[in-house]
PDB file of C-alpha atoms in Angstrom:
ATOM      1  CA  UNK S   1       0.000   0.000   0.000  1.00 37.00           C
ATOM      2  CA  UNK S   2       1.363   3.107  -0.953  1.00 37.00           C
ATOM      3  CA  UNK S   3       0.614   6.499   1.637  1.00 40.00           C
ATOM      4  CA  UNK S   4       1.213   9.723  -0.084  1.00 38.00           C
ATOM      5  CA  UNK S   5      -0.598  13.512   1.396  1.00 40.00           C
ATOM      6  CA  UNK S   6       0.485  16.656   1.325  1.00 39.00           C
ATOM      7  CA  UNK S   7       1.120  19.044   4.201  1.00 42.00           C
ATOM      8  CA  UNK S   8       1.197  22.962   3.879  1.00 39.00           C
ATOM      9  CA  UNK S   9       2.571  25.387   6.496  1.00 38.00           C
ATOM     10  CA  UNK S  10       3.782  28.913   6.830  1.00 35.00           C
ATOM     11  CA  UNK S  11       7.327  28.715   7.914  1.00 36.00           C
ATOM     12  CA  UNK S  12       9.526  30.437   9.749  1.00 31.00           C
ATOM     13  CA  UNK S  13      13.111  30.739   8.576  1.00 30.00           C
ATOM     14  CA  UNK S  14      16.204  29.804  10.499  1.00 31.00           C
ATOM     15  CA  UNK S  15      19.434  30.676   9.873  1.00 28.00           C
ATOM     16  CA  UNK S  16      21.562  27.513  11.655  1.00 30.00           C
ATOM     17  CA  UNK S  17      21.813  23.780  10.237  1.00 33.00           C
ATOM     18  CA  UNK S  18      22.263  24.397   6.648  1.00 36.00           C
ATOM     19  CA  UNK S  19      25.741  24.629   5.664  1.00 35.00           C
ATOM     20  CA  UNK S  20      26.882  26.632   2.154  1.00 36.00           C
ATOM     21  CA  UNK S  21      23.582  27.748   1.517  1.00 38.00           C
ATOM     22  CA  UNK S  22      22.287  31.226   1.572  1.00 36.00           C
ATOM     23  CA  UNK S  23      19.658  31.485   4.391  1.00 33.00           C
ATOM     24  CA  UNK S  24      17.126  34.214   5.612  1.00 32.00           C
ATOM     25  CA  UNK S  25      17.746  36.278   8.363  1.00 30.00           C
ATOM     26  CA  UNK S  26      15.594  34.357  11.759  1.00 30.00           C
ATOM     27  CA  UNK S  27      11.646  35.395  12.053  1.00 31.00           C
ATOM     28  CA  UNK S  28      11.367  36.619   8.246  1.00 31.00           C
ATOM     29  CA  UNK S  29       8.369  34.274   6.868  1.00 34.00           C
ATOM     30  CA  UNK S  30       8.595  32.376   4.064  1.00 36.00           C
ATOM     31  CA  UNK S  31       7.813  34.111   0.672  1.00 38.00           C
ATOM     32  CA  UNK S  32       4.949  31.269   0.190  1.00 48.00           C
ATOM     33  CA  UNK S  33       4.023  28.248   1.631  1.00 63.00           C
ATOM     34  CA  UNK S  34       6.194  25.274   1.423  1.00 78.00           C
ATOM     35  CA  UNK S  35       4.393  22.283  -0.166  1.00 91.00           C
ATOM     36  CA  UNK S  36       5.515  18.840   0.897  1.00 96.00           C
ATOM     37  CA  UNK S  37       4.264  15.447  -0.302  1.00 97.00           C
ATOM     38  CA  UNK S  38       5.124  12.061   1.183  1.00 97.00           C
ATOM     39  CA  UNK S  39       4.937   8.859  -0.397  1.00 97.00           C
ATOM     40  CA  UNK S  40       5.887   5.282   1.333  1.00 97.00           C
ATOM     41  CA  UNK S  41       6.816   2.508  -0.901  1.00 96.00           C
ATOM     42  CA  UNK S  42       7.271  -0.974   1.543  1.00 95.00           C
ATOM     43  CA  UNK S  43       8.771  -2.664  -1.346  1.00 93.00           C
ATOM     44  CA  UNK S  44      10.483  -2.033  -4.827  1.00 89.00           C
ATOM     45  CA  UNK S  45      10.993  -3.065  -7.820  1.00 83.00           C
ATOM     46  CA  UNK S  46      14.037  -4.896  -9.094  1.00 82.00           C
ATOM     47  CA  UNK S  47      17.124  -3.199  -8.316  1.00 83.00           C
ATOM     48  CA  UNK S  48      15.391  -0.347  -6.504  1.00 91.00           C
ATOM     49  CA  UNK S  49      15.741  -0.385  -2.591  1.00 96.00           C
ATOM     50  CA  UNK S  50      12.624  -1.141  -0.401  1.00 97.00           C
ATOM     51  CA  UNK S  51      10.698   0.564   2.939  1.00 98.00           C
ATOM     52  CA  UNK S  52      11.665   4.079   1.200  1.00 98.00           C
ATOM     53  CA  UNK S  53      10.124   7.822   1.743  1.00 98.00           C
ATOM     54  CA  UNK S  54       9.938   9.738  -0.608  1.00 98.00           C
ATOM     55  CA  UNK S  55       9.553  13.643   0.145  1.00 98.00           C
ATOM     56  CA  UNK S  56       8.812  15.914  -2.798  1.00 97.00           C
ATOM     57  CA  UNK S  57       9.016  19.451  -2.752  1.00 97.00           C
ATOM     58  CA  UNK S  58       6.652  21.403  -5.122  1.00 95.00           C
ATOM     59  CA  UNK S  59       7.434  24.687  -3.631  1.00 93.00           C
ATOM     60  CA  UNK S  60      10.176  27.218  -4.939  1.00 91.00           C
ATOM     61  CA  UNK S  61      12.126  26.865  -1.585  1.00 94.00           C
ATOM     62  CA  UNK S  62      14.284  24.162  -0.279  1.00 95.00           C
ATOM     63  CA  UNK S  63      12.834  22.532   2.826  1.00 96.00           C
ATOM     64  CA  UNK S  64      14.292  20.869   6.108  1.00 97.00           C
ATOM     65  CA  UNK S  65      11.593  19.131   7.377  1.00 97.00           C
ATOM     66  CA  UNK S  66      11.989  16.997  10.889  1.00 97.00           C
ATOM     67  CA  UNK S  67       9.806  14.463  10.698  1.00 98.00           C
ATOM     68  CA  UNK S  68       8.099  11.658  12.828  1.00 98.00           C
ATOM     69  CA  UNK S  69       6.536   8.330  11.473  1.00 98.00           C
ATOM     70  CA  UNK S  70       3.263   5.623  13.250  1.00 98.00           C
ATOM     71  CA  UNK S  71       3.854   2.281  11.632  1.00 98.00           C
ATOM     72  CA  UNK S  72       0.906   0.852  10.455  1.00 98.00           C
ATOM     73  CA  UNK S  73      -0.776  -2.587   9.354  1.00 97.00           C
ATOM     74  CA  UNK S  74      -1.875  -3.813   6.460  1.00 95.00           C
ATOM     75  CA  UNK S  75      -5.561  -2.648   7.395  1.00 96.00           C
ATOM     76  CA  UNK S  76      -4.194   1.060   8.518  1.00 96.00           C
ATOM     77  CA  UNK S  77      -4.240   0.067  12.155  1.00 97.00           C
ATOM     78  CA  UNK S  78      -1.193   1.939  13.900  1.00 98.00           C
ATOM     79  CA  UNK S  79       1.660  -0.573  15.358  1.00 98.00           C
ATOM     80  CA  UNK S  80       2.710   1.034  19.040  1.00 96.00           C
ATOM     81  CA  UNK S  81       5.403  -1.346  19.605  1.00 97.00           C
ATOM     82  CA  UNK S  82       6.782  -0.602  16.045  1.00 98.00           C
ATOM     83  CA  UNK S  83       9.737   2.171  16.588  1.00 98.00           C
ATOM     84  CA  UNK S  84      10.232   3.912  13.253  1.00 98.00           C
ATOM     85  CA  UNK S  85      13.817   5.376  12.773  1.00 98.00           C
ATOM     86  CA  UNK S  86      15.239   6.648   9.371  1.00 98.00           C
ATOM     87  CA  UNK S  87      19.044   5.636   7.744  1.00 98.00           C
ATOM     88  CA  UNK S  88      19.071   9.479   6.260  1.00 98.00           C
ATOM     89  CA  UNK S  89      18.349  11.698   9.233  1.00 98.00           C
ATOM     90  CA  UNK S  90      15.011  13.153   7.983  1.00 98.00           C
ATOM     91  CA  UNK S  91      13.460  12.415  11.562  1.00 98.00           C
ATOM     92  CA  UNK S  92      16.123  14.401  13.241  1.00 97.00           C
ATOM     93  CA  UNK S  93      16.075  17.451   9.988  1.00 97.00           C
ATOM     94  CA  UNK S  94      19.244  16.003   8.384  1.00 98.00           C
ATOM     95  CA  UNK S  95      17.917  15.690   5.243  1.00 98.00           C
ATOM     96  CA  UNK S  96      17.114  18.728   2.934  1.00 97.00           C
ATOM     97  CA  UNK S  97      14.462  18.761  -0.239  1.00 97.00           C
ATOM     98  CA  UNK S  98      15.731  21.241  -2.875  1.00 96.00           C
ATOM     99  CA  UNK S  99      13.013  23.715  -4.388  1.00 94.00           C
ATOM    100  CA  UNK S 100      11.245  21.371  -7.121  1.00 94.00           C
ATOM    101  CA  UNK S 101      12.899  18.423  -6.014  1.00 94.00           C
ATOM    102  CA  UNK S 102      12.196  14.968  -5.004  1.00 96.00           C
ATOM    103  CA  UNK S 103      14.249  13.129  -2.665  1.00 97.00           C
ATOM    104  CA  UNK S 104      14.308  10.220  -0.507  1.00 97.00           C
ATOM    105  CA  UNK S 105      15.358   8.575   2.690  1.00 98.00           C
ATOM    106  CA  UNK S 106      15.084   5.065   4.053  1.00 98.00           C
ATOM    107  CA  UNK S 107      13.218   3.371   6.668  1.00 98.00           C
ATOM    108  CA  UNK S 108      13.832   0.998   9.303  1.00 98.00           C
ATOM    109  CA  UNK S 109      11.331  -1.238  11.699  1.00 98.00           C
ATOM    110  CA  UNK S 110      11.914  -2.289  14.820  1.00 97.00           C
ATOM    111  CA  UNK S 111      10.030  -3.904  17.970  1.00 97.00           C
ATOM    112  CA  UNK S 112       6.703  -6.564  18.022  1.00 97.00           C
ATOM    113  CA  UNK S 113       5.005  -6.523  15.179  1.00 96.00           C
ATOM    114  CA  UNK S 114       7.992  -4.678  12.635  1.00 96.00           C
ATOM    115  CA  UNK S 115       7.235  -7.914  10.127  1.00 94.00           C
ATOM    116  CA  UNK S 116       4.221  -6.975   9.966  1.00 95.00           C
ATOM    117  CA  UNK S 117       4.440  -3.101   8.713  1.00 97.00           C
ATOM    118  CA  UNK S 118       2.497  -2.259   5.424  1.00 96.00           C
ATOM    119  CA  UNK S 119       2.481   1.783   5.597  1.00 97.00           C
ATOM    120  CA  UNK S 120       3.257   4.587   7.939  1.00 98.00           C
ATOM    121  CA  UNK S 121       1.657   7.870   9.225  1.00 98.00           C
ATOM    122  CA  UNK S 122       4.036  10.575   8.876  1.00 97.00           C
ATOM    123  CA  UNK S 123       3.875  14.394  10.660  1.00 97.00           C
ATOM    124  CA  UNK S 124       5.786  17.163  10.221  1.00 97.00           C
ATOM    125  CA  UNK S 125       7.277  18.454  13.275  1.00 96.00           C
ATOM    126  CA  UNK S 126       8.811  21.368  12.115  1.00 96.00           C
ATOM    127  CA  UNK S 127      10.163  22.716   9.064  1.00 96.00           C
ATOM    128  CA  UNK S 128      13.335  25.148   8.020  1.00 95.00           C
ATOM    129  CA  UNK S 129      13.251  27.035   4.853  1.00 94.00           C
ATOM    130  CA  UNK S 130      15.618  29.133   2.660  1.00 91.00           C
ATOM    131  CA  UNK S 131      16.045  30.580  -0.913  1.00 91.00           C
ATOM    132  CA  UNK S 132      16.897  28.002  -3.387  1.00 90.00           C
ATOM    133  CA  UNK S 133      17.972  27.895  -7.175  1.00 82.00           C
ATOM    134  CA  UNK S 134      19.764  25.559  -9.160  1.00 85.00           C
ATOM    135  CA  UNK S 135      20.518  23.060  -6.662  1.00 93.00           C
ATOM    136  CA  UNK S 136      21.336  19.787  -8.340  1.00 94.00           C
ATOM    137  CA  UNK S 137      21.294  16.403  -6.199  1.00 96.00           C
ATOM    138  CA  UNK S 138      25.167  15.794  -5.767  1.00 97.00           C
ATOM    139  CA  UNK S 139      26.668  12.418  -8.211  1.00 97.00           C
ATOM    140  CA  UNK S 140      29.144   9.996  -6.965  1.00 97.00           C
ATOM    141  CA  UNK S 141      31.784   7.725  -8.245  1.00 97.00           C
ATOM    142  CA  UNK S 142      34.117   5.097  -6.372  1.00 97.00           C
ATOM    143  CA  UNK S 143      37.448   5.515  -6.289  1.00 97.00           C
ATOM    144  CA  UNK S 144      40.180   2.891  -5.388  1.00 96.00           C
ATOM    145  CA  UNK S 145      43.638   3.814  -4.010  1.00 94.00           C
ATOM    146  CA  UNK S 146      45.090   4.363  -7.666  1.00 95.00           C
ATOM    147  CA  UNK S 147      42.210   6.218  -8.639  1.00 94.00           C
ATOM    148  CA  UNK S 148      40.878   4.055 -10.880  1.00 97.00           C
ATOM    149  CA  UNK S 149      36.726   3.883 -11.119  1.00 97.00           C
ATOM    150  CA  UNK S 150      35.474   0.430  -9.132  1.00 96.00           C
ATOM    151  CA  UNK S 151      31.819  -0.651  -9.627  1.00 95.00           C
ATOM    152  CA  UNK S 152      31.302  -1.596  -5.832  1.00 93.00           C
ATOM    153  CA  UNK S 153      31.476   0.323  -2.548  1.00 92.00           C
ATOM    154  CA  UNK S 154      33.276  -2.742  -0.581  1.00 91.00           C
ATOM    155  CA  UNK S 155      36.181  -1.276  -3.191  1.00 93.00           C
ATOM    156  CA  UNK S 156      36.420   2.013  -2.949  1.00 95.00           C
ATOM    157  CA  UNK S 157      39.171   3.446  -0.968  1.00 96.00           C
ATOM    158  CA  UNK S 158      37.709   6.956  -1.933  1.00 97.00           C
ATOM    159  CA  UNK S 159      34.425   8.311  -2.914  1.00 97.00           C
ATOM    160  CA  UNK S 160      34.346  11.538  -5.124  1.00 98.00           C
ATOM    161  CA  UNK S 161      31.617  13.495  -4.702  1.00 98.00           C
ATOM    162  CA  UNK S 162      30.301  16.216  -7.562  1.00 98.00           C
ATOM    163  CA  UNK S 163      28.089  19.103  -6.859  1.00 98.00           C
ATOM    164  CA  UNK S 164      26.864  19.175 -10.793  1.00 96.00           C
ATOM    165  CA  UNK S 165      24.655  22.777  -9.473  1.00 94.00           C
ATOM    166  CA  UNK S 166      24.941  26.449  -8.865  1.00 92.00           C
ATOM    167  CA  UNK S 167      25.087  26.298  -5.015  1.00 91.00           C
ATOM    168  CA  UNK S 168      27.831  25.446  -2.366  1.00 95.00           C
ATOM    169  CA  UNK S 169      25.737  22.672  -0.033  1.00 96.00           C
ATOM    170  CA  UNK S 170      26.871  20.279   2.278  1.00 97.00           C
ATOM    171  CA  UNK S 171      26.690  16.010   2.294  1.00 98.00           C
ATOM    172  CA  UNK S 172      26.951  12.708   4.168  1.00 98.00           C
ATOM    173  CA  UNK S 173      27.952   9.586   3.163  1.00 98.00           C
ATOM    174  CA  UNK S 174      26.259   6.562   4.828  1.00 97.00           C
ATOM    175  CA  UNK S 175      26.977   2.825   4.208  1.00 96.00           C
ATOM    176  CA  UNK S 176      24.676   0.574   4.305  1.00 97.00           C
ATOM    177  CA  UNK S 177      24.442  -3.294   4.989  1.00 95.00           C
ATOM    178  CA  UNK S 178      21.103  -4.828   3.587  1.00 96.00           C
ATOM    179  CA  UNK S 179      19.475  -7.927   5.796  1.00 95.00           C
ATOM    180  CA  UNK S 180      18.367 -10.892   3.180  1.00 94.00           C
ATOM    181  CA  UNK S 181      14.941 -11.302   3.729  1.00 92.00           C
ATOM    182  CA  UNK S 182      12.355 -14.266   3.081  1.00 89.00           C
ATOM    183  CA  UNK S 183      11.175 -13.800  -0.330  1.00 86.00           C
ATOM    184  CA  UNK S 184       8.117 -11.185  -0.428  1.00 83.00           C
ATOM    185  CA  UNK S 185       9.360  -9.406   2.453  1.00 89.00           C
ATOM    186  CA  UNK S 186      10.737  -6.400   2.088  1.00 94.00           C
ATOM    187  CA  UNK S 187      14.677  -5.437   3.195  1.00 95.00           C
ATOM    188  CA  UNK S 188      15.645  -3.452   5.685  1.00 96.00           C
ATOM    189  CA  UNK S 189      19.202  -1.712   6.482  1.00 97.00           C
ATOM    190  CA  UNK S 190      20.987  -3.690   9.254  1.00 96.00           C
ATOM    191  CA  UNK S 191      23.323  -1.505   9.932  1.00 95.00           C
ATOM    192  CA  UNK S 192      24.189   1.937   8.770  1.00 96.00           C
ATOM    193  CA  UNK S 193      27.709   3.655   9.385  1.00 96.00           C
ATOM    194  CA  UNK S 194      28.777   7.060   8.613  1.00 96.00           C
ATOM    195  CA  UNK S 195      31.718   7.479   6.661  1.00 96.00           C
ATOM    196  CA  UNK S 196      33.564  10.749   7.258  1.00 93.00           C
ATOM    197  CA  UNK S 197      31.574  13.711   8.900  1.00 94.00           C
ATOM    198  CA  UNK S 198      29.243  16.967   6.966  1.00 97.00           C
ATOM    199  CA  UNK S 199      31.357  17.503   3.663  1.00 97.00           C
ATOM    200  CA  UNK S 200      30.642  21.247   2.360  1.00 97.00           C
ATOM    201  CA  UNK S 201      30.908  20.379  -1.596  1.00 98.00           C
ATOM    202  CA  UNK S 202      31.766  23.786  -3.808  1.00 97.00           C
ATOM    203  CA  UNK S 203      29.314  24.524  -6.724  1.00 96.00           C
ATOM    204  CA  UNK S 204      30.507  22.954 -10.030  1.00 97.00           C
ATOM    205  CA  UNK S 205      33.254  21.203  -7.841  1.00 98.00           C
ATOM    206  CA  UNK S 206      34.300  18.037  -7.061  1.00 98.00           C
ATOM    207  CA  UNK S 207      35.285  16.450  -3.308  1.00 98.00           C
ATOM    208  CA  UNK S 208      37.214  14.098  -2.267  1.00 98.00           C
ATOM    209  CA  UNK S 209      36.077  11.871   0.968  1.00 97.00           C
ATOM    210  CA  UNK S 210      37.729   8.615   1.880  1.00 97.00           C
ATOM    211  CA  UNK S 211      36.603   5.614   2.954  1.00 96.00           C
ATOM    212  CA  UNK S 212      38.590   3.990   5.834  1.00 94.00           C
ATOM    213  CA  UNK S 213      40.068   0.550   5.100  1.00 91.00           C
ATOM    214  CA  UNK S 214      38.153  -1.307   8.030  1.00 91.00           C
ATOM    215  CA  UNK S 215      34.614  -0.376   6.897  1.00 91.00           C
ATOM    216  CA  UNK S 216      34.793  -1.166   3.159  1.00 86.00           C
ATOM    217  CA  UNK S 217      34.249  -4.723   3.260  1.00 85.00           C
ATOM    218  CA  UNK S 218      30.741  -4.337   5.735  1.00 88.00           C
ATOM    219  CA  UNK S 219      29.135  -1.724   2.840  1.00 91.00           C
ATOM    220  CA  UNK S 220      26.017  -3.287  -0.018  1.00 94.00           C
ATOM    221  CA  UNK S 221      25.303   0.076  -0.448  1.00 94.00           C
ATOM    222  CA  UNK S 222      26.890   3.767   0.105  1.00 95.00           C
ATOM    223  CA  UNK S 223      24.651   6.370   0.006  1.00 96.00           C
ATOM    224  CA  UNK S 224      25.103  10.343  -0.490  1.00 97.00           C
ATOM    225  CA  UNK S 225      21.973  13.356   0.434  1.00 98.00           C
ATOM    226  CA  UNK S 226      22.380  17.121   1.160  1.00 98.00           C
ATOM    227  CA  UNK S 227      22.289  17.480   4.654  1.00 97.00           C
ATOM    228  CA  UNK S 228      23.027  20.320   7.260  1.00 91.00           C
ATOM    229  CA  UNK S 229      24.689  20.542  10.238  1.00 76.00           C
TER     230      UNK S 229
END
């Protein structure tokens, strides 16, 4: 079952948490209302990764929204012994939504009763705003100690990070280890490990963050989002 609404709200602009990017001075309100949609997905297609949440942002501002998640059953009943966390940060405002953007994080299930999660309920807390135009979503390639391109994070002694847009933002790298479910359940992130701290990446620039030597090997999957601090 897929969950998707939409929640407006008139915001008020802070000016900590959001690192490289040009932010309104505290108390000035937002020059319209910042439009966020939600959309749960419990488990995707071939080659795509499962329990994600997707957060689009219609509005012509980028958005830090903090949010908190009810799992729910496959009738819409809530789960109270279900704790709901997130591999991205969004429940603690790590994660920020460019202006006209759509980006994701990942969730994870835990408690009585996490086998049987179908959908969440998910409120907005709170939510930071600032001007925004031209962000891009950063790209990533994996390096190994030569420098050469390698097709697998367990390989890369490096990850180079590109900012392909107009604005100086900031990034973390997580890696992720994937359980192996029962077939037709969906998979969850065991473990998730940061690699390297907030990265400030220049506009049209290209950073450099490496990977230490004792995590490589536990990584399926390593993961980059515009964050703040």
């Amino acid at each position: 079952m897929r969950m998707s609404w939409t929640v407006f709200a008139a915001l008020l602009l802070l000016t900590s948490g959001c690192a490289g990017l040009d932010l309104q001075k505290p108390g000035e309100q937002a020059s319209e209302d910042t439009d966020l949609a939600f959309d749960y997905v419990a488990v995707g297609g071939t080659g795509t990764i499962d329990q994600t949440l997707t957060i689009t942002n219609s509005s012509d501002e980028a958005a830090v929204p903090t949010l908190s998640f009810v799992a729910l059953d496959s009738s819409g009943r809530p789960l109270p012994r279900v704790e709901v966390s997130t591999v991205y940060g969004s429940d603690s405002g790590l994660v920020v939504a460019p202006a006209d953007y759509e980006v994701f994080d990942i969730l994870r299930f835990e408690g009585a009763g996490a086998d049987r999660v179908e959908d969440v309920d998910v409120t907005v807390e709170s939510v930071d705003s600032f001007p925004d135009a031209g962000t891009v979503y950063p790209t990533i390639d994996y390096l190994s100690s030569s420098g050469r391109s390698v097709p697998y994070p367990s390989q890369a002694a490096t990850v180079r990070v590109k900012n392909p847009g107009a604005h100086d933002y900031a990034v973390r790298l997580v890696g992720i280890a994937w359980n192996r479910p029962a077939p037709g359940h969906s998979q969850q992130a065991q473990s998730v490990t940061p690699v390297g701290s907030l990265v400030k990446v220049p506009a049209g620039r290209s950073v450099d963050v490496p990977v230490p030597a004792h995590l490589r090997a536990g990584f399926d999957s390593l993961k980059c989002y515009i964050s703040t601090n």
